[in-house]
């Protein structure tokens, strides 16, 4: 349980004084924050101090309440440097709170932070606002549930220059730092005008702030061996690679262990620094600088372990951060894109290992063969090519050299076809020098579709990733296709909690706000995984992972010419310097009677078609990119029309909206009839 620390019972921020732009304590007014009129209002409490969204009382029964959604918009902000947004909030009983960034010229809001966790007290969130050249608004979306007593409240919003990791502990909200509760040893606020008795700690290390505050932990109540106290920074919401600095002092060198870690969202720790008894002036403030390489969200953890009640005291003050590493010779953070490749322009940083070569080929989209995973029309790698099939050999693909002591997430797509899809058909190894360690083997039958594989691993020494395919006999061989390798820093599960952007959807968790056009349609789009019910039409699996969900038009119960529409959430018009934006999605049109798929932009009833495709397009998923402009509120509409027969299923997946023009894409497919899978 996290215990929010408060300095001697002080209120969070008292008085409506001059504050940085975008900050507000809601004492007597809302400081330029306004409620979006399309939603329920955020109401200033009658006694001031906070604004809230509460459920509406239903008309049928005065006791029954309906949930309420309120959208609070900040004034237009122009902040050229890095800033930190801190918010004191409460979700009571049932509800959610989301924070977005609304930049000028973009048609959707970028998600920054989200919480659906109710609490009985005020909580603090910290959100890093990176450098931006465009004016923006902070959008706070609160949803109060229908349960009795539900509400969402804001006590304070504070935007300050600098990074959310930084703190002098002078503010009563302590910059969002918190103590991980322990029954015997905990971090407390020290210093101030009234010094705590017998603390044996020098005042705030800054001579200009001798009555300032700091954080400290005392061993006096330690009862067991290795009592541990943890002071946690807020979780970063942006990559942080630079220099972390702080001040500390210890009253004893041998009675405690003082360490600093970074901890990711999965709770995995990595040590950054540890105090040693050598060359320390006990009772004096010491300065520490340590390189921090955090390309994903982390917390900084100040941890003290005591061996007995005589372990002394440890204090921490003035935590700061710089985007420049502490030492000029520090190696930069490894660029994981070096280990990524879609094989459109060669092997990237990959090389052929000892043995039979992998071949880079492409397949023209047709009703017999799947194309590549990237676009359906590009290139991929193939091992055990049937025209040169030999038994008793191994194909190896060798990746670039990776640094030691680093966590990685490797993702890729594979497709296996042949007699026996054994573990030897495809495996992934980590090579350190002459030693090879197997870290992944395929356990899912491919069913002749692209399936996503992923593996998390940590390098203990400089290493290379090897993709290995073995073919030892006729009954042990499969044609093995490989495409879209991506390498990222951190554990693969760290990416699963990413906040979604409106109108972007892979349909894994539902429809993402997409809705059916029930009043005008002849049928509905269906969310499904695996093959569609009618044979010789529809996909065999989704595009995202091969094993997930997609949406499709099931043609069987429909008549020729009937159609169904699915609409995106409402999007704002795109104005300003960015110009057109790009809609990317994957579509599947396989079947002898396939009809038509169209994409419309609906601007308040004014519908225009921006893309269309008709007829059978092949066995695999194909990528479409649509560049369009709209300076009005609009929706993206996908419309599928049934063709001449029941073999007319149409599917879409992996919709993505980008607020930039579409890249120039070469859709020509090279290669002849010999370069096909199988």
XYZ file of C-alpha atoms in Angstrom:
678
model
C 0.000 0.000 0.000
C 1.353 3.410 -0.955
C 1.253 6.100 1.726
C 1.043 9.621 0.331
C 3.357 11.842 2.305
C 2.260 15.282 3.460
C 4.417 17.816 5.248
C 3.108 18.167 8.799
C -0.518 18.174 7.687
C -0.219 21.079 5.255
C -2.949 21.499 2.640
C -2.095 20.637 -0.948
C -1.885 24.182 -2.302
C -3.509 26.973 -0.401
C -4.725 30.235 -1.823
C -5.353 31.307 -5.390
C -1.923 32.826 -6.049
C -0.006 33.428 -9.247
C 0.658 30.018 -10.818
C 2.404 28.787 -13.969
C 0.219 28.673 -17.107
C -2.187 25.743 -17.021
C -2.039 25.437 -13.217
C -5.061 25.767 -10.968
C -5.990 25.030 -7.350
C -9.723 25.626 -8.024
C -9.991 27.794 -4.937
C -12.564 30.266 -6.263
C -12.572 29.749 -10.040
C -11.324 27.384 -12.742
C -8.369 29.448 -14.067
C -9.510 29.315 -17.681
C -10.364 25.616 -17.670
C -13.734 25.028 -19.317
C -16.138 22.123 -19.757
C -16.783 20.773 -23.242
C -20.489 21.591 -23.836
C -21.045 18.234 -25.573
C -20.602 16.429 -22.241
C -21.626 16.765 -18.599
C -20.112 19.802 -16.882
C -17.290 19.801 -14.362
C -18.784 21.685 -11.411
C -16.835 23.853 -8.973
C -17.618 22.717 -5.434
C -19.755 25.191 -3.486
C -16.950 25.746 -0.980
C -14.248 25.841 -3.653
C -11.097 23.703 -3.596
C -12.061 21.210 -6.316
C -14.133 20.460 -9.417
C -16.069 17.244 -9.928
C -18.159 15.180 -12.328
C -21.045 13.310 -10.697
C -23.734 10.958 -12.066
C -27.029 12.415 -13.150
C -30.173 11.370 -11.312
C -32.405 9.264 -13.583
C -35.873 10.540 -14.473
C -37.640 7.242 -13.851
C -36.495 6.883 -10.282
C -34.986 9.587 -8.118
C -32.716 6.999 -6.507
C -31.428 5.586 -9.778
C -28.456 7.424 -11.264
C -26.892 7.405 -14.680
C -23.163 7.634 -15.246
C -21.773 10.984 -16.354
C -18.838 11.911 -18.582
C -17.211 15.325 -18.382
C -14.407 16.709 -20.564
C -12.374 19.571 -19.077
C -10.247 21.685 -21.444
C -7.271 23.766 -20.362
C -6.571 27.188 -21.844
C -4.321 27.150 -24.938
C -0.736 26.620 -23.749
C 2.592 27.357 -25.426
C 5.408 25.648 -23.534
C 8.644 25.332 -25.492
C 10.597 23.422 -22.832
C 10.036 20.144 -20.989
C 7.306 20.443 -18.355
C 5.679 18.274 -15.739
C 1.945 18.139 -15.136
C 0.932 17.060 -11.615
C -2.678 16.410 -10.788
C -4.292 15.765 -7.417
C -7.416 13.719 -8.079
C -9.873 11.172 -6.731
C -12.031 8.532 -8.395
C -14.767 7.604 -5.906
C -16.549 4.214 -5.977
C -16.694 3.762 -9.769
C -15.274 5.688 -12.720
C -12.204 6.590 -14.734
C -9.935 9.538 -15.448
C -7.900 10.080 -18.629
C -5.488 12.850 -19.613
C -4.841 13.741 -23.267
C -2.754 16.270 -25.176
C -4.654 18.179 -27.886
C -2.190 19.811 -30.294
C -3.253 22.421 -32.791
C -3.699 20.929 -36.256
C -4.326 17.339 -35.127
C -7.693 15.649 -35.450
C -7.300 13.398 -32.407
C -5.971 13.728 -28.873
C -2.773 11.959 -27.816
C -3.290 9.892 -24.632
C -0.869 10.644 -21.774
C -2.232 8.937 -18.665
C -5.197 6.863 -17.505
C -6.633 5.448 -14.281
C -9.699 3.403 -13.418
C -8.687 2.706 -9.809
C -11.071 4.097 -7.161
C -9.684 5.404 -3.867
C -10.936 6.820 -0.589
C -8.370 9.620 -0.555
C -6.696 12.136 -2.848
C -3.986 10.716 -5.117
C -1.240 12.382 -7.145
C -0.364 11.633 -10.762
C 2.643 12.994 -12.641
C 2.799 13.289 -16.427
C 5.828 14.420 -18.425
C 5.014 16.930 -21.159
C 7.856 16.653 -23.640
C 9.140 19.466 -25.797
C 6.546 20.622 -28.309
C 6.579 23.427 -30.855
C 2.794 23.505 -31.321
C 0.292 25.201 -28.999
C -1.795 22.622 -27.139
C -4.520 22.055 -24.592
C -4.632 19.521 -21.791
C -7.819 17.457 -22.043
C -9.086 15.780 -18.880
C -11.785 13.184 -19.491
C -13.619 12.061 -16.349
C -16.298 9.356 -16.265
C -18.310 8.845 -13.064
C -20.031 5.465 -12.844
C -23.706 4.924 -12.053
C -23.069 3.309 -8.641
C -24.163 5.292 -5.619
C -21.515 7.758 -4.455
C -19.546 7.676 -7.703
C -17.693 10.816 -8.740
C -14.443 12.030 -10.279
C -12.795 15.067 -8.662
C -9.772 17.317 -9.273
C -8.207 19.171 -6.348
C -5.254 20.738 -8.137
C -3.515 20.850 -11.511
C 0.056 22.120 -11.483
C 2.275 22.517 -14.558
C 5.906 23.366 -13.874
C 9.070 23.477 -15.962
C 11.413 20.521 -15.601
C 11.060 16.756 -15.335
C 8.628 14.857 -13.118
C 11.552 12.942 -11.534
C 12.909 16.184 -10.079
C 12.038 17.248 -6.537
C 13.374 19.453 -3.722
C 10.630 18.161 -1.364
C 9.583 21.716 -0.517
C 6.111 21.309 -1.999
C 3.556 19.655 0.231
C 2.591 17.204 -2.532
C 6.258 16.058 -2.620
C 6.259 15.985 -6.441
C 4.308 12.742 -6.419
C 7.008 10.833 -4.502
C 5.531 8.255 -2.147
C 6.529 5.895 0.626
C 5.941 2.172 0.224
C 4.389 1.438 3.593
C 6.260 -0.758 6.064
C 5.010 -1.451 9.579
C 8.345 -0.447 11.145
C 10.477 1.726 8.849
C 9.179 4.446 6.526
C 10.288 7.610 4.785
C 9.184 10.885 6.406
C 9.478 14.609 5.719
C 12.350 16.153 7.693
C 13.660 19.676 8.200
C 11.503 22.775 8.152
C 11.141 25.484 10.782
C 10.237 22.959 13.475
C 12.964 20.297 13.527
C 12.024 16.814 14.664
C 13.651 15.938 17.981
C 16.783 13.768 18.049
C 17.013 13.343 14.306
C 20.795 13.857 14.154
C 20.429 15.079 10.575
C 21.788 18.318 9.208
C 19.306 20.811 7.704
C 18.524 21.015 3.998
C 21.843 20.792 2.143
C 21.287 24.126 0.370
C 22.614 26.892 2.702
C 20.017 29.259 1.260
C 17.280 26.881 2.460
C 18.431 25.922 5.943
C 14.786 25.583 6.984
C 13.959 23.560 3.883
C 12.679 19.989 3.776
C 14.141 16.649 2.816
C 13.127 12.988 3.058
C 14.582 10.690 5.699
C 14.198 7.197 7.146
C 15.128 6.112 10.688
C 15.994 2.618 11.968
C 14.765 3.162 15.520
C 11.681 0.976 15.037
C 13.367 -1.761 12.997
C 12.464 -5.113 14.577
C 13.698 -7.726 12.143
C 16.812 -8.317 10.067
C 16.777 -6.473 6.741
C 13.872 -4.111 7.372
C 13.440 -2.230 4.074
C 12.084 1.269 3.412
C 11.387 2.420 -0.154
C 10.847 5.926 -1.480
C 9.287 5.787 -4.961
C 9.388 8.489 -7.589
C 6.391 8.924 -9.901
C 6.396 6.574 -12.888
C 7.854 8.341 -15.913
C 5.562 8.676 -18.917
C 8.330 9.365 -21.451
C 11.716 7.773 -22.211
C 14.466 9.048 -19.906
C 18.142 8.661 -20.768
C 20.497 11.090 -19.053
C 22.006 12.015 -15.709
C 20.148 11.511 -12.406
C 21.515 13.590 -9.506
C 20.617 13.722 -5.811
C 21.985 14.644 -2.377
C 22.100 12.250 0.557
C 23.526 11.877 4.049
C 23.946 8.942 6.431
C 24.465 8.901 10.195
C 25.905 5.354 10.128
C 27.877 3.602 7.404
C 27.751 -0.007 8.610
C 24.227 -0.286 9.980
C 22.343 0.131 6.731
C 22.467 -0.573 3.018
C 21.471 2.389 0.840
C 20.793 1.693 -2.856
C 19.063 3.357 -5.793
C 17.192 1.301 -8.397
C 14.978 1.847 -11.392
C 11.830 -0.284 -11.541
C 9.689 -0.881 -14.634
C 5.930 -1.398 -14.806
C 6.364 -5.153 -14.371
C 8.083 -4.600 -11.024
C 11.532 -5.646 -12.276
C 14.465 -3.846 -10.624
C 17.812 -2.722 -12.002
C 20.425 -1.295 -9.661
C 21.731 2.171 -10.536
C 23.948 2.977 -7.545
C 24.913 1.727 -4.081
C 26.473 3.636 -1.145
C 29.822 2.379 0.158
C 31.452 3.170 3.517
C 34.704 4.333 1.945
C 35.501 8.052 1.775
C 32.229 9.189 3.319
C 31.805 12.139 5.656
C 29.062 10.788 7.917
C 26.385 13.323 8.741
C 27.349 15.531 5.800
C 25.440 15.959 2.554
C 26.987 13.979 -0.321
C 26.378 14.572 -4.030
C 25.698 11.657 -6.394
C 25.412 11.561 -10.166
C 24.450 8.367 -11.962
C 23.593 7.604 -15.580
C 19.972 6.630 -16.137
C 19.005 4.704 -19.283
C 15.239 4.265 -19.244
C 13.796 4.037 -22.772
C 10.489 2.897 -21.258
C 8.419 3.922 -18.211
C 10.260 3.470 -14.895
C 10.273 4.617 -11.289
C 13.383 5.595 -9.369
C 13.466 3.754 -6.022
C 15.532 4.965 -3.057
C 15.863 1.887 -0.839
C 17.386 1.564 2.638
C 17.740 -1.791 4.424
C 18.471 -1.841 8.179
C 19.976 -4.704 10.156
C 18.902 -3.470 13.599
C 17.380 -0.499 15.482
C 20.938 0.896 15.613
C 21.173 1.191 11.826
C 21.089 4.974 11.923
C 19.350 7.325 9.504
C 19.495 8.149 5.793
C 18.242 11.345 4.147
C 17.678 12.289 0.483
C 17.200 15.744 -1.034
C 17.237 17.693 -4.306
C 16.644 15.027 -6.932
C 17.341 16.427 -10.402
C 17.683 15.163 -13.956
C 19.509 16.235 -17.106
C 19.021 14.781 -20.603
C 22.832 14.763 -20.955
C 24.720 11.806 -19.474
C 26.829 12.483 -16.379
C 30.036 11.511 -18.148
C 30.868 12.637 -21.650
C 32.264 9.173 -22.490
C 29.075 7.317 -21.491
C 27.884 5.122 -24.315
C 24.582 6.311 -25.800
C 21.501 4.189 -25.341
C 21.541 1.346 -27.863
C 19.309 2.012 -30.855
C 17.108 -1.116 -31.103
C 16.012 -0.224 -34.630
C 19.328 -1.735 -35.766
C 17.789 -5.123 -35.009
C 14.542 -4.432 -36.888
C 13.889 -5.329 -40.530
C 10.945 -5.762 -42.917
C 13.230 -7.057 -45.723
C 11.823 -4.626 -48.274
C 15.279 -3.261 -49.119
C 17.542 -6.189 -48.306
C 18.623 -7.872 -45.064
C 19.205 -4.622 -43.083
C 21.783 -5.428 -40.361
C 21.189 -9.200 -40.632
C 23.636 -11.567 -42.349
C 23.516 -15.129 -43.609
C 25.008 -17.575 -41.111
C 26.816 -20.836 -41.841
C 24.618 -23.258 -43.801
C 21.959 -22.991 -46.486
C 20.938 -19.374 -47.215
C 17.631 -17.704 -46.469
C 16.160 -16.302 -49.703
C 14.485 -12.912 -49.985
C 11.428 -13.285 -52.205
C 8.038 -11.733 -52.899
C 4.715 -13.176 -53.992
C 2.192 -11.495 -56.217
C -1.143 -11.390 -54.367
C -3.330 -14.211 -55.656
C -5.908 -16.743 -54.480
C -3.333 -19.466 -53.849
C -0.477 -17.813 -51.943
C -0.048 -15.409 -49.029
C 2.124 -12.382 -49.670
C 4.450 -10.830 -47.122
C 3.207 -9.646 -43.737
C 4.240 -5.993 -44.138
C 1.908 -4.967 -46.949
C 0.835 -8.222 -48.619
C 2.805 -7.121 -51.695
C 6.370 -6.815 -50.432
C 9.313 -9.056 -49.596
C 10.079 -11.627 -46.906
C 12.625 -14.369 -46.201
C 12.138 -18.040 -46.981
C 14.146 -21.066 -45.820
C 13.971 -24.578 -47.396
C 12.916 -23.277 -50.761
C 11.237 -26.308 -52.430
C 13.056 -26.134 -55.766
C 16.424 -26.523 -54.040
C 15.258 -28.608 -51.091
C 18.020 -30.705 -49.563
C 17.876 -32.703 -46.376
C 20.315 -32.612 -43.505
C 21.196 -28.905 -43.406
C 20.474 -25.812 -41.325
C 19.689 -22.209 -42.334
C 20.898 -19.460 -39.999
C 20.084 -15.730 -40.004
C 22.419 -13.715 -37.785
C 21.460 -10.396 -36.208
C 23.642 -7.403 -35.221
C 25.762 -7.385 -32.064
C 23.721 -6.374 -28.998
C 25.230 -4.749 -25.878
C 25.589 -6.587 -22.574
C 23.306 -6.249 -19.528
C 20.332 -5.000 -21.531
C 16.706 -6.157 -21.654
C 15.213 -6.704 -25.098
C 11.882 -7.583 -26.663
C 12.164 -9.410 -29.996
C 9.024 -9.685 -32.173
C 8.694 -11.250 -35.613
C 6.207 -12.958 -37.933
C 6.586 -16.463 -39.304
C 4.647 -18.836 -41.540
C 5.307 -22.591 -41.674
C 4.106 -24.883 -44.443
C 5.012 -28.480 -45.071
C 4.749 -31.947 -43.643
C 5.746 -31.859 -39.997
C 5.910 -28.487 -38.262
C 8.319 -29.576 -35.536
C 10.323 -27.448 -33.104
C 13.262 -27.676 -35.481
C 11.320 -25.882 -38.198
C 12.094 -22.520 -36.559
C 13.879 -21.542 -33.362
C 15.606 -18.458 -31.986
C 18.981 -18.570 -30.224
C 21.130 -16.071 -28.342
C 24.809 -16.401 -29.207
C 27.494 -15.208 -26.745
C 30.856 -15.884 -28.335
C 30.838 -19.576 -29.240
C 27.933 -20.447 -26.901
C 24.360 -20.646 -28.251
C 21.318 -20.515 -25.938
C 17.891 -21.407 -27.313
C 15.367 -18.742 -26.204
C 12.315 -19.540 -28.386
C 10.761 -22.403 -30.332
C 7.546 -22.326 -32.297
C 4.708 -24.054 -30.482
C 1.768 -22.915 -32.594
C 0.760 -24.599 -35.836
C 1.007 -21.928 -38.495
C -2.012 -22.970 -40.594
C -0.316 -21.275 -43.560
C -0.885 -17.788 -42.103
C 1.444 -15.227 -40.591
C 1.730 -15.691 -36.814
C 3.461 -13.336 -34.401
C 6.260 -14.674 -32.246
C 7.821 -12.742 -29.388
C 10.477 -13.380 -26.777
C 11.925 -11.269 -23.951
C 15.553 -11.788 -22.997
C 18.450 -10.115 -21.183
C 22.011 -10.121 -22.472
C 24.698 -10.916 -19.898
C 27.467 -10.212 -22.436
C 27.593 -8.862 -26.008
C 25.350 -11.199 -27.995
C 23.687 -11.856 -31.337
C 20.210 -13.185 -32.131
C 20.090 -16.189 -34.480
C 17.033 -17.407 -36.383
C 17.611 -21.114 -37.082
C 15.634 -23.470 -39.329
C 16.660 -27.144 -39.575
C 15.697 -29.604 -42.309
C 16.922 -33.101 -41.458
C 14.573 -35.357 -43.459
C 11.614 -35.233 -45.829
C 9.202 -35.646 -42.905
C 10.923 -33.040 -40.799
C 10.938 -30.180 -43.308
C 8.690 -27.174 -43.645
C 8.959 -24.102 -45.809
C 9.697 -21.382 -43.256
C 8.824 -17.745 -44.011
C 10.079 -14.865 -41.820
C 9.112 -11.181 -41.905
C 8.827 -7.929 -39.938
C 11.413 -8.432 -37.211
C 11.264 -5.680 -34.574
C 13.607 -5.217 -31.624
C 12.741 -2.977 -28.660
C 14.313 -2.261 -25.309
C 12.598 -3.759 -22.260
C 10.259 -6.670 -21.654
C 7.634 -7.449 -24.310
C 4.835 -7.084 -21.762
C 5.820 -3.448 -21.165
C 4.151 -2.576 -24.452
C 0.779 -4.141 -23.659
C -0.394 -1.263 -21.488
C -0.046 1.440 -24.115
C -2.888 3.920 -24.221
C -5.032 3.817 -27.331
C -5.546 6.666 -29.790
C -9.102 7.344 -31.031
C -9.911 5.752 -34.410
C -6.971 3.332 -34.082
C -7.920 -0.261 -33.442
C -6.662 -3.849 -33.684
C -9.992 -5.173 -32.298
C -8.223 -7.312 -29.681
C -10.213 -5.788 -26.800
C -13.395 -4.818 -28.627
C -14.505 -2.255 -31.194
C -12.464 0.686 -29.779
C -15.416 3.052 -30.036
C -16.349 2.029 -33.581
C -20.129 1.725 -33.973
C -22.506 0.009 -36.391
C -24.719 2.041 -38.728
C -27.805 0.179 -37.490
C -30.515 2.377 -39.026
C -29.284 2.263 -42.615
C -27.463 -1.069 -42.779
C -28.669 -4.442 -44.002
C -26.311 -6.305 -41.646
C -23.611 -5.806 -38.993
C -19.863 -6.144 -38.919
C -18.817 -9.104 -36.727
C -15.763 -9.348 -34.494
C -14.122 -12.743 -34.901
C -10.955 -14.787 -34.505
C -9.893 -17.705 -36.699
C -11.486 -18.477 -40.079
C -14.935 -17.261 -41.120
C -17.790 -19.846 -41.253
C -18.024 -20.068 -45.054
C -15.276 -22.025 -46.808
C -13.145 -20.511 -49.595
C -13.746 -16.968 -48.394
C -12.581 -14.709 -45.576
C -9.259 -14.763 -43.684
C -7.867 -17.746 -41.760
C -6.706 -15.494 -38.937
C -6.264 -11.832 -38.048
C -3.442 -9.649 -39.323
C -2.220 -8.473 -35.900
C -0.887 -11.763 -34.571
C -2.555 -14.513 -36.615
C -4.334 -15.658 -33.463
C -6.279 -12.522 -32.526
C -9.424 -10.678 -33.604
C -10.576 -8.799 -36.675
C -13.960 -7.540 -37.942
C -15.667 -8.821 -41.070
C -18.833 -8.786 -43.126
C -20.374 -12.284 -43.109
C -21.996 -12.596 -46.533
C -24.033 -15.772 -45.917
C -27.270 -14.215 -44.542
C -27.182 -11.226 -46.923
C -28.484 -10.629 -50.430
C -26.272 -9.421 -53.291
C -25.787 -5.646 -53.113
C -26.617 -5.350 -49.403
C -24.043 -3.548 -47.270
C -22.920 -2.779 -43.719
C -21.100 0.252 -42.308
C -18.904 0.706 -39.255
C -18.067 4.219 -38.001
C -15.054 5.558 -36.141
C -15.406 7.790 -33.072
C -15.847 11.465 -33.899
C -12.655 13.238 -35.015
C -11.904 16.948 -35.046
C -10.939 18.767 -38.199
C -7.243 19.018 -38.990
C -6.030 22.589 -39.476
C -2.660 24.239 -39.389
C 0.739 23.385 -40.842
C 0.420 19.602 -40.810
C -1.992 19.464 -43.759
C -3.366 16.082 -44.871
C -3.340 13.062 -42.610
C -2.973 9.370 -43.297
C -5.344 6.481 -42.607
C -3.675 3.054 -42.726
C -5.482 -0.273 -42.402
C -5.362 -3.882 -43.568
C -8.134 -5.459 -45.581
C -8.945 -8.999 -46.726
C -11.026 -9.683 -49.845
C -10.896 -13.379 -50.758
C -13.736 -15.326 -52.380
C -15.114 -15.883 -55.864
C -18.085 -13.579 -55.232
C -16.320 -10.785 -53.347
C -18.083 -7.420 -53.572
C -16.810 -3.954 -52.683
C -15.060 -2.208 -49.775
C -15.170 1.580 -49.541
C -13.897 4.182 -47.090
C -15.883 7.397 -46.612
C -15.288 10.585 -44.659
C -18.582 11.758 -43.122
C -18.579 15.470 -42.237
C -21.900 15.875 -40.466
C -23.903 14.062 -43.145
C -21.780 15.264 -46.039
C -20.284 11.920 -47.118
C -17.429 11.587 -49.612
C -15.625 8.439 -50.718
C -11.846 8.563 -50.319
C -10.907 4.936 -51.172
C -12.500 1.833 -52.713
C -11.582 -1.692 -53.770
C -13.679 -4.275 -55.587
C -13.532 -7.990 -56.315
C -11.281 -10.779 -55.128
C -7.821 -9.501 -54.171
C -6.027 -12.668 -52.995
C -5.602 -15.054 -50.100
C -3.709 -12.742 -47.735
C -4.075 -9.437 -45.917
C -3.227 -6.296 -47.919
C -2.327 -2.853 -46.595
C -4.186 0.260 -47.716
C -3.151 3.842 -47.046
C -5.561 6.699 -47.580
C -4.501 10.338 -47.496
C -7.325 12.777 -46.821
C -8.004 16.241 -45.437
C -10.897 17.508 -43.365
C -11.163 20.784 -41.496
C -14.484 19.851 -39.878
C -15.705 17.390 -37.270
C -15.894 14.060 -39.068
C -16.025 10.271 -38.866
C -14.267 7.590 -40.899
C -16.769 5.073 -42.295
C -15.900 1.598 -43.610
C -18.611 0.200 -45.883
C -18.594 -3.398 -47.191
C -21.033 -4.560 -49.881
C -21.867 -8.199 -50.540
C -21.029 -9.537 -53.988
C -22.724 -12.116 -56.173
C -22.351 -15.168 -53.900
C -21.946 -16.230 -50.275
C -18.199 -16.413 -50.914
C -18.014 -12.668 -50.421
C -16.650 -12.158 -46.885
C -14.709 -8.903 -46.396
C -12.534 -8.154 -43.345
C -10.502 -5.250 -41.923
C -7.912 -5.081 -39.135
C -5.202 -2.907 -37.586
C -6.607 0.556 -38.326
C -4.163 3.380 -37.637
C -4.523 7.141 -38.031
C -1.476 9.399 -38.348
C -1.574 13.198 -38.394
C 0.960 13.460 -41.241
C 0.698 12.848 -45.000
C 1.010 9.247 -46.148
C 4.496 8.106 -47.161
C 5.175 7.463 -50.825
C 4.718 3.734 -51.287
C 5.913 1.612 -54.205
C 3.230 -0.997 -54.759
C 4.954 -2.775 -57.653
C 5.776 -6.395 -56.837
C 8.985 -7.789 -58.254
C 9.719 -11.412 -59.055
C 8.217 -14.046 -61.270
C 6.122 -17.126 -60.793
C 8.976 -19.023 -59.169
C 9.252 -16.844 -56.079
C 6.299 -18.116 -54.099
C 5.806 -19.699 -50.685
C 5.584 -23.461 -50.900
